[in-house]
Amino acid sequence: MTSLADQGLAQLGGRSSVLSRQKRDHVRLDELLEQLSRAPAADQKRVLLRIYRLVFPHAFAEESVLWPTIRRVLPDGEPLTLQVEREHQEINELVMRLESLAPGSTDWDVALTQVVALLRQDVRDEEDVLLPRLQRKLTPGQLRRLGFTWEAVRRVAPTRAHPFVARRPPGNVLSALPLSIIDRVRDVLDALAYRGGRADVGALSTLSDALGRAAHVLERTPGLGAGEHPSTRRRSGTRWLGVAMIALVAGSAAMVAVRRRRLAAEAATAAGR
Ligand SMILES: [Fe+2]
Ligand SMILES: [Fe+2]
C-alpha cells in the first residue's frame, strides 16, 4: 500500500479524483502550519482563521461523504474511520478551547501545540492508511465522482469548530445549513477586522465572538447529535442547553409581549377617562 504522499497525479486518478483533492488540501495545510510556526503571538489568530477555513469544511465533507463510503466498502471501515473521527473531535474541542484563551499565554501555547500535532497526525492517518485502502476498492471513475461530491459539500460546509454536533450523519448534515451561515458571516466579519494585517479588537471581532458562542448553543439542539458514536460525543451533559436557551428566549419574548399589551390597554383606559 503506497501513501498518497508518494503517488503522482496519474496514480491518484487525475486532478478531480478525491485523492488528488485531499492531497492538495493537505499540502496547503502544511504551508499554513509552517506560517503559523513562524508567526508572532499577535499574528497567530489571523493565520489560524485561514487554517480553520481550510480544515473545517474539508473535515466536514470527509465526515459526511468519505467516511460513510469507507464504512460501506471496507469490512474494517468502522474502526478505521472512528479513529479519524476521534482526532477530528479532539481538534474541534481544542479549537473551542483556544477561543477562550489569550494568544501567547501558557495555556494557549499548550493547546496550540496539541492542535498542530493532531492536524499533522490526521493527515498521516488519511494519506498513509485510510485513503490508500479506499483507493484499492474504487475505480478511477468512482474516485472522480466521489471527488465531485466531496468538493460540492466542502464548498458549503461550516468553517469553524463545532464540537457538540455529531461527527456522523444525520446529525452533522442537519447542522450544516444554520452553522455554515453563521460561520460564513463570522468569516466576513473577521476578514474585515483583520484587514490590513492588524487585529481590530473592536465591534466586528466582538460580534464575531458573540456569533461563535451562539453557534455553540445552537449545536446542542437535540437531533444535531444524531448518529454520533459514543466515543466522539463531547461529554458536557448540556445537550439540552439548546432547548433551554430557545425556551428562555421564547419565554422572555412572550413576557415582553404581554407587558406591552397590558401597557397599551392601560393607556387606552386612561385616554377614555
Ligand atoms: Fe483530509
Ligand atoms: Fe481529516
PDB file of C-alpha atoms and ligand atoms in Angstrom:
ATOM      1  CA  MET A   1       0.000   0.000   0.000  1.00  0.00           C
ATOM      2  CA  THR A   2       1.574   3.283  -1.132  1.00  0.00           C
ATOM      3  CA  SER A   3       0.982   6.514   0.766  1.00  0.00           C
ATOM      4  CA  LEU A   4      -0.724   9.285  -1.214  1.00  0.00           C
ATOM      5  CA  ALA A   5       2.376  11.352  -0.406  1.00  0.00           C
ATOM      6  CA  ASP A   6       4.424   9.090  -2.699  1.00  0.00           C
ATOM      7  CA  GLN A   7       1.947   8.963  -5.606  1.00  0.00           C
ATOM      8  CA  GLY A   8       1.769  11.199  -8.676  1.00  0.00           C
ATOM      9  CA  LEU A   9      -1.356  12.801 -10.151  1.00  0.00           C
ATOM     10  CA  ALA A  10      -1.995   9.966 -12.626  1.00  0.00           C
ATOM     11  CA  GLN A  11      -1.788   7.301  -9.906  1.00  0.00           C
ATOM     12  CA  LEU A  12      -4.212   9.276  -7.758  1.00  0.00           C
ATOM     13  CA  GLY A  13      -6.782   9.240 -10.596  1.00  0.00           C
ATOM     14  CA  GLY A  14      -6.264  12.713 -12.086  1.00  0.00           C
ATOM     15  CA  ARG A  15      -6.904  16.219 -10.794  1.00  0.00           C
ATOM     16  CA  SER A  16     -10.570  15.702  -9.932  1.00  0.00           C
ATOM     17  CA  SER A  17     -10.123  12.419  -8.043  1.00  0.00           C
ATOM     18  CA  VAL A  18     -10.994  12.706  -4.367  1.00  0.00           C
ATOM     19  CA  LEU A  19      -7.452  11.536  -3.568  1.00  0.00           C
ATOM     20  CA  SER A  20      -5.841  14.425  -5.509  1.00  0.00           C
ATOM     21  CA  ARG A  21      -8.237  16.926  -3.929  1.00  0.00           C
ATOM     22  CA  GLN A  22      -7.387  15.593  -0.466  1.00  0.00           C
ATOM     23  CA  LYS A  23      -3.667  15.761  -1.123  1.00  0.00           C
ATOM     24  CA  ARG A  24      -3.857  19.358  -2.444  1.00  0.00           C
ATOM     25  CA  ASP A  25      -5.603  20.489   0.743  1.00  0.00           C
ATOM     26  CA  HIS A  26      -3.105  18.613   2.916  1.00  0.00           C
ATOM     27  CA  VAL A  27      -0.173  20.306   1.127  1.00  0.00           C
ATOM     28  CA  ARG A  28      -1.848  23.704   1.619  1.00  0.00           C
ATOM     29  CA  LEU A  29      -2.375  22.888   5.308  1.00  0.00           C
ATOM     30  CA  ASP A  30       1.317  22.076   5.646  1.00  0.00           C
ATOM     31  CA  GLU A  31       2.192  25.516   4.204  1.00  0.00           C
ATOM     32  CA  LEU A  32      -0.187  27.263   6.618  1.00  0.00           C
ATOM     33  CA  LEU A  33       1.188  25.315   9.591  1.00  0.00           C
ATOM     34  CA  GLU A  34       4.682  26.467   8.580  1.00  0.00           C
ATOM     35  CA  GLN A  35       3.394  30.076   8.534  1.00  0.00           C
ATOM     36  CA  LEU A  36       1.853  29.537  11.946  1.00  0.00           C
ATOM     37  CA  SER A  37       5.120  28.222  13.388  1.00  0.00           C
ATOM     38  CA  ARG A  38       6.888  31.438  12.305  1.00  0.00           C
ATOM     39  CA  ALA A  39       4.088  33.846  13.318  1.00  0.00           C
ATOM     40  CA  PRO A  40       4.496  36.003  16.444  1.00  0.00           C
ATOM     41  CA  ALA A  41       1.777  35.515  19.098  1.00  0.00           C
ATOM     42  CA  ALA A  42      -0.070  38.662  17.957  1.00  0.00           C
ATOM     43  CA  ASP A  43      -0.443  37.238  14.424  1.00  0.00           C
ATOM     44  CA  GLN A  44      -1.297  33.621  15.280  1.00  0.00           C
ATOM     45  CA  LYS A  45      -5.082  34.152  15.358  1.00  0.00           C
ATOM     46  CA  ARG A  46      -5.052  35.590  11.832  1.00  0.00           C
ATOM     47  CA  VAL A  47      -3.150  32.567  10.489  1.00  0.00           C
ATOM     48  CA  LEU A  48      -5.387  30.219  12.480  1.00  0.00           C
ATOM     49  CA  LEU A  49      -8.505  31.695  10.831  1.00  0.00           C
ATOM     50  CA  ARG A  50      -7.048  30.749   7.436  1.00  0.00           C
ATOM     51  CA  ILE A  51      -6.340  27.246   8.742  1.00  0.00           C
ATOM     52  CA  TYR A  52      -9.922  26.928  10.067  1.00  0.00           C
ATOM     53  CA  ARG A  53     -11.348  27.961   6.688  1.00  0.00           C
ATOM     54  CA  LEU A  54      -9.336  25.171   5.088  1.00  0.00           C
ATOM     55  CA  VAL A  55      -9.630  22.313   7.574  1.00  0.00           C
ATOM     56  CA  PHE A  56     -13.181  22.501   8.950  1.00  0.00           C
ATOM     57  CA  PRO A  57     -15.062  22.362   5.591  1.00  0.00           C
ATOM     58  CA  HIS A  58     -12.529  19.727   4.461  1.00  0.00           C
ATOM     59  CA  ALA A  59     -13.195  17.574   7.551  1.00  0.00           C
ATOM     60  CA  PHE A  60     -16.958  18.140   7.417  1.00  0.00           C
ATOM     61  CA  ALA A  61     -17.035  16.781   3.852  1.00  0.00           C
ATOM     62  CA  GLU A  62     -14.924  13.809   4.973  1.00  0.00           C
ATOM     63  CA  GLU A  63     -17.294  13.023   7.804  1.00  0.00           C
ATOM     64  CA  SER A  64     -20.464  13.335   5.723  1.00  0.00           C
ATOM     65  CA  VAL A  65     -19.297  11.871   2.391  1.00  0.00           C
ATOM     66  CA  LEU A  66     -15.974   9.988   2.591  1.00  0.00           C
ATOM     67  CA  TRP A  67     -16.097   8.087   5.861  1.00  0.00           C
ATOM     68  CA  PRO A  68     -19.623   6.714   5.232  1.00  0.00           C
ATOM     69  CA  THR A  69     -18.324   5.434   1.855  1.00  0.00           C
ATOM     70  CA  ILE A  70     -15.339   3.806   3.569  1.00  0.00           C
ATOM     71  CA  ARG A  71     -17.653   2.138   6.094  1.00  0.00           C
ATOM     72  CA  ARG A  72     -19.673   0.769   3.166  1.00  0.00           C
ATOM     73  CA  VAL A  73     -16.814  -0.654   1.107  1.00  0.00           C
ATOM     74  CA  LEU A  74     -14.264  -1.815   3.716  1.00  0.00           C
ATOM     75  CA  PRO A  75     -15.020  -4.587   6.219  1.00  0.00           C
ATOM     76  CA  ASP A  76     -12.927  -2.792   8.873  1.00  0.00           C
ATOM     77  CA  GLY A  77     -14.184   0.642   7.809  1.00  0.00           C
ATOM     78  CA  GLU A  78     -15.854   1.242  11.181  1.00  0.00           C
ATOM     79  CA  PRO A  79     -12.699   1.156  13.401  1.00  0.00           C
ATOM     80  CA  LEU A  80     -10.627   2.887  10.702  1.00  0.00           C
ATOM     81  CA  THR A  81     -12.963   5.862  10.371  1.00  0.00           C
ATOM     82  CA  LEU A  82     -13.683   6.019  14.105  1.00  0.00           C
ATOM     83  CA  GLN A  83     -10.017   6.696  14.827  1.00  0.00           C
ATOM     84  CA  VAL A  84     -10.015   9.685  12.457  1.00  0.00           C
ATOM     85  CA  GLU A  85     -13.356  10.920  13.792  1.00  0.00           C
ATOM     86  CA  ARG A  86     -11.848  10.923  17.303  1.00  0.00           C
ATOM     87  CA  GLU A  87      -8.938  13.034  16.020  1.00  0.00           C
ATOM     88  CA  HIS A  88     -11.403  15.455  14.390  1.00  0.00           C
ATOM     89  CA  GLN A  89     -13.420  15.651  17.626  1.00  0.00           C
ATOM     90  CA  GLU A  90     -10.293  16.390  19.670  1.00  0.00           C
ATOM     91  CA  ILE A  91      -9.299  19.146  17.215  1.00  0.00           C
ATOM     92  CA  ASN A  92     -12.806  20.672  17.453  1.00  0.00           C
ATOM     93  CA  GLU A  93     -12.646  20.666  21.270  1.00  0.00           C
ATOM     94  CA  LEU A  94      -9.138  22.164  21.373  1.00  0.00           C
ATOM     95  CA  VAL A  95     -10.068  24.915  18.901  1.00  0.00           C
ATOM     96  CA  MET A  96     -13.123  25.767  21.013  1.00  0.00           C
ATOM     97  CA  ARG A  97     -10.753  25.997  23.986  1.00  0.00           C
ATOM     98  CA  LEU A  98      -8.454  28.349  22.029  1.00  0.00           C
ATOM     99  CA  GLU A  99     -11.456  30.662  21.510  1.00  0.00           C
ATOM    100  CA  SER A 100     -11.403  31.430  25.247  1.00  0.00           C
ATOM    101  CA  LEU A 101      -7.612  31.839  25.632  1.00  0.00           C
ATOM    102  CA  ALA A 102      -5.253  34.753  25.062  1.00  0.00           C
ATOM    103  CA  PRO A 103      -2.607  34.271  22.337  1.00  0.00           C
ATOM    104  CA  GLY A 104       0.840  33.960  23.894  1.00  0.00           C
ATOM    105  CA  SER A 105      -0.425  32.642  27.257  1.00  0.00           C
ATOM    106  CA  THR A 106       0.934  29.309  28.501  1.00  0.00           C
ATOM    107  CA  ASP A 107      -2.474  27.594  28.132  1.00  0.00           C
ATOM    108  CA  TRP A 108      -2.803  28.950  24.578  1.00  0.00           C
ATOM    109  CA  ASP A 109       0.645  27.628  23.622  1.00  0.00           C
ATOM    110  CA  VAL A 110      -0.104  24.183  25.069  1.00  0.00           C
ATOM    111  CA  ALA A 111      -3.478  23.909  23.253  1.00  0.00           C
ATOM    112  CA  LEU A 112      -1.999  25.250  20.001  1.00  0.00           C
ATOM    113  CA  THR A 113       0.848  22.712  20.079  1.00  0.00           C
ATOM    114  CA  GLN A 114      -1.721  19.926  20.559  1.00  0.00           C
ATOM    115  CA  VAL A 115      -3.869  21.187  17.669  1.00  0.00           C
ATOM    116  CA  VAL A 116      -0.883  21.308  15.302  1.00  0.00           C
ATOM    117  CA  ALA A 117       0.263  17.798  16.316  1.00  0.00           C
ATOM    118  CA  LEU A 118      -3.261  16.396  15.819  1.00  0.00           C
ATOM    119  CA  LEU A 119      -3.663  18.068  12.415  1.00  0.00           C
ATOM    120  CA  ARG A 120      -0.385  16.522  11.267  1.00  0.00           C
ATOM    121  CA  GLN A 121      -1.363  13.109  12.684  1.00  0.00           C
ATOM    122  CA  ASP A 122      -4.755  13.308  10.926  1.00  0.00           C
ATOM    123  CA  VAL A 123      -3.097  13.920   7.554  1.00  0.00           C
ATOM    124  CA  ARG A 124      -0.716  10.984   8.057  1.00  0.00           C
ATOM    125  CA  ASP A 125      -3.540   8.601   9.059  1.00  0.00           C
ATOM    126  CA  GLU A 126      -5.533   9.588   5.972  1.00  0.00           C
ATOM    127  CA  GLU A 127      -2.698   9.643   3.419  1.00  0.00           C
ATOM    128  CA  ASP A 128      -0.869   6.543   4.693  1.00  0.00           C
ATOM    129  CA  VAL A 129      -3.744   4.246   5.669  1.00  0.00           C
ATOM    130  CA  LEU A 130      -7.352   5.284   5.122  1.00  0.00           C
ATOM    131  CA  LEU A 131      -7.254   6.735   1.607  1.00  0.00           C
ATOM    132  CA  PRO A 132      -4.903   4.093   0.082  1.00  0.00           C
ATOM    133  CA  ARG A 133      -7.327   1.451   1.419  1.00  0.00           C
ATOM    134  CA  LEU A 134     -10.220   3.277  -0.299  1.00  0.00           C
ATOM    135  CA  GLN A 135      -8.128   3.573  -3.477  1.00  0.00           C
ATOM    136  CA  ARG A 136      -7.853  -0.220  -3.714  1.00  0.00           C
ATOM    137  CA  LYS A 137     -11.643  -0.608  -3.582  1.00  0.00           C
ATOM    138  CA  LEU A 138     -12.758   2.049  -6.092  1.00  0.00           C
ATOM    139  CA  THR A 139     -12.152   2.569  -9.814  1.00  0.00           C
ATOM    140  CA  PRO A 140     -10.634   5.870 -11.048  1.00  0.00           C
ATOM    141  CA  GLY A 141     -14.118   6.856 -12.306  1.00  0.00           C
ATOM    142  CA  GLN A 142     -15.628   6.225  -8.866  1.00  0.00           C
ATOM    143  CA  LEU A 143     -12.806   8.212  -7.231  1.00  0.00           C
ATOM    144  CA  ARG A 144     -13.570  11.143  -9.552  1.00  0.00           C
ATOM    145  CA  ARG A 145     -17.319  11.006  -8.844  1.00  0.00           C
ATOM    146  CA  LEU A 146     -16.590  10.870  -5.122  1.00  0.00           C
ATOM    147  CA  GLY A 147     -14.270  13.837  -5.625  1.00  0.00           C
ATOM    148  CA  PHE A 148     -17.061  15.947  -7.154  1.00  0.00           C
ATOM    149  CA  THR A 149     -19.469  15.092  -4.318  1.00  0.00           C
ATOM    150  CA  TRP A 150     -16.829  15.761  -1.646  1.00  0.00           C
ATOM    151  CA  GLU A 151     -15.952  19.112  -3.261  1.00  0.00           C
ATOM    152  CA  ALA A 152     -19.631  20.148  -3.545  1.00  0.00           C
ATOM    153  CA  VAL A 153     -20.174  19.508   0.172  1.00  0.00           C
ATOM    154  CA  ARG A 154     -16.864  21.139   1.152  1.00  0.00           C
ATOM    155  CA  ARG A 155     -17.884  24.408  -0.579  1.00  0.00           C
ATOM    156  CA  VAL A 156     -20.991  24.899   1.549  1.00  0.00           C
ATOM    157  CA  ALA A 157     -19.810  23.315   4.809  1.00  0.00           C
ATOM    158  CA  PRO A 158     -19.302  25.057   8.181  1.00  0.00           C
ATOM    159  CA  THR A 159     -15.886  26.749   8.552  1.00  0.00           C
ATOM    160  CA  ARG A 160     -15.447  26.700  12.345  1.00  0.00           C
ATOM    161  CA  ALA A 161     -15.106  24.196  15.181  1.00  0.00           C
ATOM    162  CA  HIS A 162     -18.387  22.607  16.298  1.00  0.00           C
ATOM    163  CA  PRO A 163     -17.585  20.016  18.964  1.00  0.00           C
ATOM    164  CA  PHE A 164     -21.193  19.427  20.062  1.00  0.00           C
ATOM    165  CA  VAL A 165     -22.629  18.207  16.739  1.00  0.00           C
ATOM    166  CA  ALA A 166     -22.273  14.595  15.605  1.00  0.00           C
ATOM    167  CA  ARG A 167     -19.191  13.633  13.628  1.00  0.00           C
ATOM    168  CA  ARG A 168     -21.528  11.451  11.536  1.00  0.00           C
ATOM    169  CA  PRO A 169     -24.758  11.758   9.550  1.00  0.00           C
ATOM    170  CA  PRO A 170     -27.535  12.531  10.096  1.00  0.00           C
ATOM    171  CA  GLY A 171     -26.648  14.963  12.929  1.00  0.00           C
ATOM    172  CA  ASN A 172     -23.801  16.713  11.147  1.00  0.00           C
ATOM    173  CA  VAL A 173     -25.788  17.025   7.894  1.00  0.00           C
ATOM    174  CA  LEU A 174     -28.779  18.546   9.760  1.00  0.00           C
ATOM    175  CA  SER A 175     -26.477  21.097  11.416  1.00  0.00           C
ATOM    176  CA  ALA A 176     -24.719  22.111   8.191  1.00  0.00           C
ATOM    177  CA  LEU A 177     -27.003  24.873   6.894  1.00  0.00           C
ATOM    178  CA  PRO A 178     -27.505  27.007  10.049  1.00  0.00           C
ATOM    179  CA  LEU A 179     -23.897  26.586  11.228  1.00  0.00           C
ATOM    180  CA  SER A 180     -22.457  27.289   7.790  1.00  0.00           C
ATOM    181  CA  ILE A 181     -24.441  30.550   7.553  1.00  0.00           C
ATOM    182  CA  ILE A 182     -23.217  31.695  10.999  1.00  0.00           C
ATOM    183  CA  ASP A 183     -19.618  30.668  10.249  1.00  0.00           C
ATOM    184  CA  ARG A 184     -19.505  32.418   6.895  1.00  0.00           C
ATOM    185  CA  VAL A 185     -20.896  35.632   8.371  1.00  0.00           C
ATOM    186  CA  ARG A 186     -18.132  35.352  11.002  1.00  0.00           C
ATOM    187  CA  ASP A 187     -15.567  34.852   8.227  1.00  0.00           C
ATOM    188  CA  VAL A 188     -16.644  38.140   6.620  1.00  0.00           C
ATOM    189  CA  LEU A 189     -16.590  39.984   9.964  1.00  0.00           C
ATOM    190  CA  ASP A 190     -13.156  38.593  10.864  1.00  0.00           C
ATOM    191  CA  ALA A 191     -11.754  39.377   7.411  1.00  0.00           C
ATOM    192  CA  LEU A 192     -12.887  42.999   7.862  1.00  0.00           C
ATOM    193  CA  ALA A 193     -11.499  43.104  11.406  1.00  0.00           C
ATOM    194  CA  TYR A 194      -8.099  41.795  10.295  1.00  0.00           C
ATOM    195  CA  ARG A 195      -7.988  43.971   7.168  1.00  0.00           C
ATOM    196  CA  GLY A 196      -4.531  45.357   6.531  1.00  0.00           C
ATOM    197  CA  GLY A 197      -2.902  42.691   8.690  1.00  0.00           C
ATOM    198  CA  ARG A 198      -3.803  44.217  12.045  1.00  0.00           C
ATOM    199  CA  ALA A 199      -6.200  42.781  14.574  1.00  0.00           C
ATOM    200  CA  ASP A 200      -9.056  45.180  15.192  1.00  0.00           C
ATOM    201  CA  VAL A 201     -10.450  44.197  18.581  1.00  0.00           C
ATOM    202  CA  GLY A 202     -13.458  46.444  18.091  1.00  0.00           C
ATOM    203  CA  ALA A 203     -17.121  45.836  17.358  1.00  0.00           C
ATOM    204  CA  LEU A 204     -16.541  43.447  14.427  1.00  0.00           C
ATOM    205  CA  SER A 205     -14.483  40.978  16.492  1.00  0.00           C
ATOM    206  CA  THR A 206     -16.892  41.255  19.411  1.00  0.00           C
ATOM    207  CA  LEU A 207     -19.823  40.488  17.109  1.00  0.00           C
ATOM    208  CA  SER A 208     -17.974  37.557  15.548  1.00  0.00           C
ATOM    209  CA  ASP A 209     -17.177  36.125  19.017  1.00  0.00           C
ATOM    210  CA  ALA A 210     -20.823  36.511  20.061  1.00  0.00           C
ATOM    211  CA  LEU A 211     -21.931  34.638  16.919  1.00  0.00           C
ATOM    212  CA  GLY A 212     -19.412  31.909  17.778  1.00  0.00           C
ATOM    213  CA  ARG A 213     -20.947  31.498  21.229  1.00  0.00           C
ATOM    214  CA  ALA A 214     -24.451  31.439  19.707  1.00  0.00           C
ATOM    215  CA  ALA A 215     -23.309  28.695  17.308  1.00  0.00           C
ATOM    216  CA  HIS A 216     -22.082  26.555  20.234  1.00  0.00           C
ATOM    217  CA  VAL A 217     -25.527  26.906  21.860  1.00  0.00           C
ATOM    218  CA  LEU A 218     -27.262  26.007  18.594  1.00  0.00           C
ATOM    219  CA  GLU A 219     -25.005  22.944  18.253  1.00  0.00           C
ATOM    220  CA  ARG A 220     -26.608  21.449  21.367  1.00  0.00           C
ATOM    221  CA  THR A 221     -30.083  21.344  19.830  1.00  0.00           C
ATOM    222  CA  PRO A 222     -31.387  17.764  20.137  1.00  0.00           C
ATOM    223  CA  GLY A 223     -31.118  15.976  16.806  1.00  0.00           C
ATOM    224  CA  LEU A 224     -27.785  17.507  15.826  1.00  0.00           C
ATOM    225  CA  GLY A 225     -26.027  14.775  17.805  1.00  0.00           C
ATOM    226  CA  ALA A 226     -27.899  12.009  15.957  1.00  0.00           C
ATOM    227  CA  GLY A 227     -25.676   9.261  14.568  1.00  0.00           C
ATOM    228  CA  GLU A 228     -22.763  10.119  16.883  1.00  0.00           C
ATOM    229  CA  HIS A 229     -20.549   7.286  18.100  1.00  0.00           C
ATOM    230  CA  PRO A 230     -20.454   7.471  21.942  1.00  0.00           C
ATOM    231  CA  SER A 231     -16.656   7.875  21.950  1.00  0.00           C
ATOM    232  CA  THR A 232     -16.745  11.125  19.950  1.00  0.00           C
ATOM    233  CA  ARG A 233     -19.534  12.727  21.968  1.00  0.00           C
ATOM    234  CA  ARG A 234     -18.445  15.796  23.888  1.00  0.00           C
ATOM    235  CA  ARG A 235     -19.199  14.989  27.491  1.00  0.00           C
ATOM    236  CA  SER A 236     -20.768  18.226  28.605  1.00  0.00           C
ATOM    237  CA  GLY A 237     -24.068  16.882  29.898  1.00  0.00           C
ATOM    238  CA  THR A 238     -25.624  20.008  28.402  1.00  0.00           C
ATOM    239  CA  ARG A 239     -27.112  18.733  25.174  1.00  0.00           C
ATOM    240  CA  TRP A 240     -30.455  20.116  26.348  1.00  0.00           C
ATOM    241  CA  LEU A 241     -28.989  23.570  26.806  1.00  0.00           C
ATOM    242  CA  GLY A 242     -30.076  24.487  23.277  1.00  0.00           C
ATOM    243  CA  VAL A 243     -33.698  23.704  24.113  1.00  0.00           C
ATOM    244  CA  ALA A 244     -33.371  25.588  27.425  1.00  0.00           C
ATOM    245  CA  MET A 245     -31.973  28.642  25.607  1.00  0.00           C
ATOM    246  CA  ILE A 246     -34.754  28.570  22.993  1.00  0.00           C
ATOM    247  CA  ALA A 247     -37.360  28.235  25.802  1.00  0.00           C
ATOM    248  CA  LEU A 248     -35.737  31.129  27.690  1.00  0.00           C
ATOM    249  CA  VAL A 249     -35.759  33.415  24.628  1.00  0.00           C
ATOM    250  CA  ALA A 250     -39.358  32.434  23.723  1.00  0.00           C
ATOM    251  CA  GLY A 251     -40.470  32.938  27.341  1.00  0.00           C
ATOM    252  CA  SER A 252     -38.832  36.369  27.533  1.00  0.00           C
ATOM    253  CA  ALA A 253     -40.433  37.413  24.228  1.00  0.00           C
ATOM    254  CA  ALA A 254     -43.851  36.267  25.488  1.00  0.00           C
ATOM    255  CA  MET A 255     -43.422  38.230  28.744  1.00  0.00           C
ATOM    256  CA  VAL A 256     -42.453  41.376  26.815  1.00  0.00           C
ATOM    257  CA  ALA A 257     -45.483  40.946  24.504  1.00  0.00           C
ATOM    258  CA  VAL A 258     -47.875  40.510  27.478  1.00  0.00           C
ATOM    259  CA  ARG A 259     -46.385  43.534  29.245  1.00  0.00           C
ATOM    260  CA  ARG A 260     -46.700  45.714  26.110  1.00  0.00           C
ATOM    261  CA  ARG A 261     -50.313  44.649  25.639  1.00  0.00           C
ATOM    262  CA  ARG A 262     -51.100  45.461  29.293  1.00  0.00           C
ATOM    263  CA  LEU A 263     -49.454  48.900  28.978  1.00  0.00           C
ATOM    264  CA  ALA A 264     -51.422  49.581  25.770  1.00  0.00           C
ATOM    265  CA  ALA A 265     -54.669  48.575  27.487  1.00  0.00           C
ATOM    266  CA  GLU A 266     -53.871  50.840  30.478  1.00  0.00           C
ATOM    267  CA  ALA A 267     -53.085  53.720  28.107  1.00  0.00           C
ATOM    268  CA  ALA A 268     -56.388  53.197  26.225  1.00  0.00           C
ATOM    269  CA  THR A 269     -58.319  53.117  29.518  1.00  0.00           C
ATOM    270  CA  ALA A 270     -56.591  56.320  30.688  1.00  0.00           C
ATOM    271  CA  ALA A 271     -57.362  58.038  27.360  1.00  0.00           C
ATOM    272  CA  GLY A 272     -61.062  57.055  27.629  1.00  0.00           C
ATOM    273  CA  ARG A 273     -61.441  58.675  31.049  1.00  0.00           C
TER     274      ARG A 273
HETATM  275 FE    FE B   1      -8.104  15.042   4.785  1.00  0.00          FE
HETATM  276 FE    FE B   2      -9.281  14.746   8.368  1.00  0.00          FE
END
